[in-house]
Amino acid sequence: MRVLSIVGARPQFVKLAPVAESFGRAGIDHVIVHTGQHYDARMSDVFFADLSIPAPDVHLGVGSGSHGVQTGSMLSALDAVLDEHRPDWVLVYGDTNSTLAGAVAAVKLHIPVAHLEAGLRSFNRRMPEEHNRVLTDHAADLLLAPTEVAVTHLAAEGLADRTVLLGDVMTDVCFRVRDAVLASELALPPGVDAGSGYLVSTIHRADNTDDPDLLAAIIDSLADLSLPVLLLAHPRLVARCAEFGISLDRPGLIRAEPLPYPEMVAAVLRSRGVVTDSGGLQKEAYLLGVPCTTLRTETEWVETLVDGWNVLDPDLSRVRAMAVRDKPQSAQSQPYGDGHAADRIAPTLTQWH
Ligand code: UD1
């Protein structure tokens, strides 16, 4: 069976890692297409190298642009690729513009398409990711849901008969890398002292970065926390801060480039907490047993909110107290699967073909 994976952005490379490994073991003829949505080495190449992902077979090189331009460029480039490889399945991942383009391109050519991480909903129609998820789920032939909650969302939209509860492949890779990191004592970025305590932060959502007043308030809040903040600065955050005259060189902030995945896991594991607007990092903090404060009005990963492992603070009113809170005493349940979700994909695709 030939499966063609379409990826393009950082979190998709992380999800691709356990899938590619599992497909290798299962003898799947796996074609990897990189759209080029993320292109900086730190946003792309390091993930392939560190997570031992085979190099992409095809690179579309679309780069950045408005949502329409970016998604449209991918769509027009994908026709020829799908025609050439004629896979039995196209597999799309998560909720980026690369996900939507991949799903639409496959559907138009009558190639079966499976959506990995189907059924997540923020119910916030301002988010480009929400459009991408909803449209992809309704276009796809097979919906691989990470959680029971995702299954419920798909059923509510009339999609139950195409849904399979798979578990979350991010759990697979997060646990595998955590175990490797614990065995190897990876160094923390310069200036970060695990002994005296620190927080990890990432901010990249358009709703947070594109409003100058809100962005200034977020950076002020981070710089004002009672522990130093390792701020892993996404290119969009750096660009908007420069545009709006917001300085990231502040005494409370340790500014660093986005980290490779193992270094990120190591930094979170040894931190006192995470402050973020990233979906993936909220869940990684949960899986790694670190409290998270999320600067958004809602989360797709609602299971992280149970017992206060994750706390939402969209108006920055609680972050000063919440960011440094102790971890909850309660034991966590396992809403994100057993760490073997990727191994269920090949048999599921075979069964549904
Ligand atoms: C994208 C995804 C988001 C995901 C995130 C992970 C969409 C709509 N959003 O958001 O769901 O959480 O990836 O990081 O697909 N840039 C660079 N170098 C790069 C990539 C981007 O400088 O390698 C800059 C460009 O200025 C670009 C901006 O970052 O315009 C935003 O990149 P884009 O891929 O459009 O969206 P992300 O914010 O990264």
PDB file of N, CA, C and O and ligand atoms in Angstrom, residues 9-11 37-40 43 64 67 70 95-97 128-129 132 204-205 234-236, ligand 1:
ATOM      1  N   ALA A   9       4.462  22.255   8.348  1.00  0.00           N
ATOM      2  CA  ALA A   9       4.747  23.134   9.483  1.00  0.00           C
ATOM      3  C   ALA A   9       5.279  22.322  10.661  1.00  0.00           C
ATOM      4  O   ALA A   9       5.025  21.123  10.766  1.00  0.00           O
ATOM      5  N   ARG A  10       5.984  23.019  11.513  1.00  0.00           N
ATOM      6  CA  ARG A  10       6.720  22.406  12.620  1.00  0.00           C
ATOM      7  C   ARG A  10       5.969  21.286  13.352  1.00  0.00           C
ATOM      8  O   ARG A  10       6.511  20.183  13.479  1.00  0.00           O
ATOM      9  N   PRO A  11       4.746  21.538  13.857  1.00  0.00           N
ATOM     10  CA  PRO A  11       4.102  20.451  14.605  1.00  0.00           C
ATOM     11  C   PRO A  11       3.804  19.217  13.757  1.00  0.00           C
ATOM     12  O   PRO A  11       3.699  18.103  14.284  1.00  0.00           O
ATOM     13  N   GLN A  37       5.801  25.247   3.881  1.00  0.00           N
ATOM     14  CA  GLN A  37       5.167  26.308   4.691  1.00  0.00           C
ATOM     15  C   GLN A  37       6.164  26.847   5.712  1.00  0.00           C
ATOM     16  O   GLN A  37       6.290  28.049   5.890  1.00  0.00           O
ATOM     17  N   HIS A  38       6.838  25.943   6.424  1.00  0.00           N
ATOM     18  CA  HIS A  38       7.953  26.354   7.286  1.00  0.00           C
ATOM     19  C   HIS A  38       9.246  25.992   6.570  1.00  0.00           C
ATOM     20  O   HIS A  38       9.388  24.894   6.032  1.00  0.00           O
ATOM     21  N   TYR A  39      10.175  26.937   6.554  1.00  0.00           N
ATOM     22  CA  TYR A  39      11.369  26.779   5.715  1.00  0.00           C
ATOM     23  C   TYR A  39      12.658  27.107   6.452  1.00  0.00           C
ATOM     24  O   TYR A  39      13.714  26.661   6.058  1.00  0.00           O
ATOM     25  N   ASP A  40      12.597  27.919   7.530  1.00  0.00           N
ATOM     26  CA  ASP A  40      13.835  28.164   8.284  1.00  0.00           C
ATOM     27  C   ASP A  40      14.339  26.826   8.813  1.00  0.00           C
ATOM     28  O   ASP A  40      13.537  25.982   9.231  1.00  0.00           O
ATOM     29  N   MET A  43      12.918  25.740  11.976  1.00  0.00           N
ATOM     30  CA  MET A  43      11.486  25.431  11.960  1.00  0.00           C
ATOM     31  C   MET A  43      11.211  24.156  11.176  1.00  0.00           C
ATOM     32  O   MET A  43      10.079  23.688  11.131  1.00  0.00           O
ATOM     33  N   SER A  64       6.091  31.518   2.766  1.00  0.00           N
ATOM     34  CA  SER A  64       5.051  32.280   3.469  1.00  0.00           C
ATOM     35  C   SER A  64       4.173  33.056   2.496  1.00  0.00           C
ATOM     36  O   SER A  64       4.523  33.239   1.332  1.00  0.00           O
ATOM     37  N   HIS A  67      -3.076  33.679   3.795  1.00  0.00           N
ATOM     38  CA  HIS A  67      -3.653  32.326   3.839  1.00  0.00           C
ATOM     39  C   HIS A  67      -4.070  31.853   2.456  1.00  0.00           C
ATOM     40  O   HIS A  67      -3.819  30.711   2.064  1.00  0.00           O
ATOM     41  N   GLN A  70      -0.893  31.271   0.219  1.00  0.00           N
ATOM     42  CA  GLN A  70      -0.131  30.106   0.666  1.00  0.00           C
ATOM     43  C   GLN A  70      -0.882  28.805   0.363  1.00  0.00           C
ATOM     44  O   GLN A  70      -0.324  27.861  -0.225  1.00  0.00           O
ATOM     45  N   ASP A  95      -3.849  20.840  11.611  1.00  0.00           N
ATOM     46  CA  ASP A  95      -4.780  21.927  11.289  1.00  0.00           C
ATOM     47  C   ASP A  95      -4.130  23.123  10.605  1.00  0.00           C
ATOM     48  O   ASP A  95      -4.590  24.247  10.743  1.00  0.00           O
ATOM     49  N   THR A  96      -3.066  22.898   9.871  1.00  0.00           N
ATOM     50  CA  THR A  96      -2.421  24.052   9.230  1.00  0.00           C
ATOM     51  C   THR A  96      -2.936  24.227   7.802  1.00  0.00           C
ATOM     52  O   THR A  96      -3.706  23.412   7.292  1.00  0.00           O
ATOM     53  N   ASN A  97      -2.445  25.275   7.155  1.00  0.00           N
ATOM     54  CA  ASN A  97      -2.833  25.475   5.761  1.00  0.00           C
ATOM     55  C   ASN A  97      -2.377  24.306   4.883  1.00  0.00           C
ATOM     56  O   ASN A  97      -3.027  23.970   3.889  1.00  0.00           O
ATOM     57  N   PRO A 128      -7.477  30.556  12.098  1.00  0.00           N
ATOM     58  CA  PRO A 128      -7.319  29.859  10.814  1.00  0.00           C
ATOM     59  C   PRO A 128      -7.278  28.343  11.007  1.00  0.00           C
ATOM     60  O   PRO A 128      -7.757  27.600  10.151  1.00  0.00           O
ATOM     61  N   GLU A 129      -6.744  27.914  12.142  1.00  0.00           N
ATOM     62  CA  GLU A 129      -6.665  26.465  12.383  1.00  0.00           C
ATOM     63  C   GLU A 129      -8.057  25.844  12.488  1.00  0.00           C
ATOM     64  O   GLU A 129      -8.260  24.692  12.118  1.00  0.00           O
ATOM     65  N   ASN A 132      -9.386  25.325   9.084  1.00  0.00           N
ATOM     66  CA  ASN A 132      -8.662  24.210   8.461  1.00  0.00           C
ATOM     67  C   ASN A 132      -9.148  22.858   8.977  1.00  0.00           C
ATOM     68  O   ASN A 132      -9.323  21.911   8.211  1.00  0.00           O
ATOM     69  N   HIS A 204       2.803  32.701  19.510  1.00  0.00           N
ATOM     70  CA  HIS A 204       2.868  32.868  18.055  1.00  0.00           C
ATOM     71  C   HIS A 204       1.525  33.057  17.367  1.00  0.00           C
ATOM     72  O   HIS A 204       1.474  33.353  16.181  1.00  0.00           O
ATOM     73  N   ARG A 205       0.404  32.907  18.101  1.00  0.00           N
ATOM     74  CA  ARG A 205      -0.910  33.008  17.441  1.00  0.00           C
ATOM     75  C   ARG A 205      -1.173  34.416  16.945  1.00  0.00           C
ATOM     76  O   ARG A 205      -0.941  35.395  17.665  1.00  0.00           O
ATOM     77  N   HIS A 234       9.226  32.551  18.117  1.00  0.00           N
ATOM     78  CA  HIS A 234       8.779  32.206  16.759  1.00  0.00           C
ATOM     79  C   HIS A 234       9.061  33.398  15.843  1.00  0.00           C
ATOM     80  O   HIS A 234       8.975  34.559  16.282  1.00  0.00           O
ATOM     81  N   PRO A 235       9.373  33.144  14.551  1.00  0.00           N
ATOM     82  CA  PRO A 235       9.664  34.261  13.630  1.00  0.00           C
ATOM     83  C   PRO A 235       8.574  35.325  13.601  1.00  0.00           C
ATOM     84  O   PRO A 235       8.860  36.519  13.494  1.00  0.00           O
ATOM     85  N   ARG A 236       7.306  34.903  13.692  1.00  0.00           N
ATOM     86  CA  ARG A 236       6.234  35.904  13.645  1.00  0.00           C
ATOM     87  C   ARG A 236       6.286  36.827  14.869  1.00  0.00           C
ATOM     88  O   ARG A 236       6.055  38.033  14.763  1.00  0.00           O
TER      89      ARG A 236
HETATM   90  C1  UD1 B   1       1.493  27.651  11.492  1.00  0.00           C
HETATM   91  C2  UD1 B   1       0.094  27.038  11.607  1.00  0.00           C
HETATM   92  C3  UD1 B   1      -0.248  26.826  13.076  1.00  0.00           C
HETATM   93  C4  UD1 B   1       0.841  26.090  13.818  1.00  0.00           C
HETATM   94  C5  UD1 B   1       2.168  26.805  13.589  1.00  0.00           C
HETATM   95  C6  UD1 B   1       3.317  26.111  14.276  1.00  0.00           C
HETATM   96  C7  UD1 B   1      -1.491  27.745   9.843  1.00  0.00           C
HETATM   97  C8  UD1 B   1      -2.663  28.589   9.542  1.00  0.00           C
HETATM   98  N1  UD1 B   1      -0.927  27.919  11.052  1.00  0.00           N
HETATM   99  O1  UD1 B   1       1.426  28.940  12.078  1.00  0.00           O
HETATM  100  O2  UD1 B   1      -1.452  26.082  13.146  1.00  0.00           O
HETATM  101  O3  UD1 B   1       0.537  26.089  15.192  1.00  0.00           O
HETATM  102  O4  UD1 B   1       2.413  26.841  12.186  1.00  0.00           O
HETATM  103  O5  UD1 B   1       4.458  26.908  14.269  1.00  0.00           O
HETATM  104  O6  UD1 B   1      -1.089  26.950   9.023  1.00  0.00           O
HETATM  105  N2  UD1 B   1       8.058  32.320   9.182  1.00  0.00           N
HETATM  106  C9  UD1 B   1       9.424  32.361   9.050  1.00  0.00           C
HETATM  107  N3  UD1 B   1      10.088  31.187   8.829  1.00  0.00           N
HETATM  108  C10 UD1 B   1       9.453  29.987   8.727  1.00  0.00           C
HETATM  109  C11 UD1 B   1       8.059  29.955   8.845  1.00  0.00           C
HETATM  110  C12 UD1 B   1       7.383  31.121   9.072  1.00  0.00           C
HETATM  111  O7  UD1 B   1      10.038  33.403   9.141  1.00  0.00           O
HETATM  112  O8  UD1 B   1      10.134  28.962   8.529  1.00  0.00           O
HETATM  113  C13 UD1 B   1       7.327  33.566   9.473  1.00  0.00           C
HETATM  114  C14 UD1 B   1       6.829  34.271   8.250  1.00  0.00           C
HETATM  115  O9  UD1 B   1       6.890  35.635   8.483  1.00  0.00           O
HETATM  116  C15 UD1 B   1       5.369  33.833   8.193  1.00  0.00           C
HETATM  117  C16 UD1 B   1       5.022  33.735   9.672  1.00  0.00           C
HETATM  118  O10 UD1 B   1       6.214  33.255  10.290  1.00  0.00           O
HETATM  119  O11 UD1 B   1       4.568  34.728   7.495  1.00  0.00           O
HETATM  120  C17 UD1 B   1       3.883  32.800   9.953  1.00  0.00           C
HETATM  121  O12 UD1 B   1       4.145  31.509   9.373  1.00  0.00           O
HETATM  122  P1  UD1 B   1       2.897  30.584   8.931  1.00  0.00           P
HETATM  123  O13 UD1 B   1       3.393  29.275   8.463  1.00  0.00           O
HETATM  124  O14 UD1 B   1       1.998  31.341   8.033  1.00  0.00           O
HETATM  125  O15 UD1 B   1       2.071  30.410  10.261  1.00  0.00           O
HETATM  126  P2  UD1 B   1       2.527  30.022  11.745  1.00  0.00           P
HETATM  127  O16 UD1 B   1       2.241  31.173  12.628  1.00  0.00           O
HETATM  128  O17 UD1 B   1       3.892  29.438  11.809  1.00  0.00           O
END
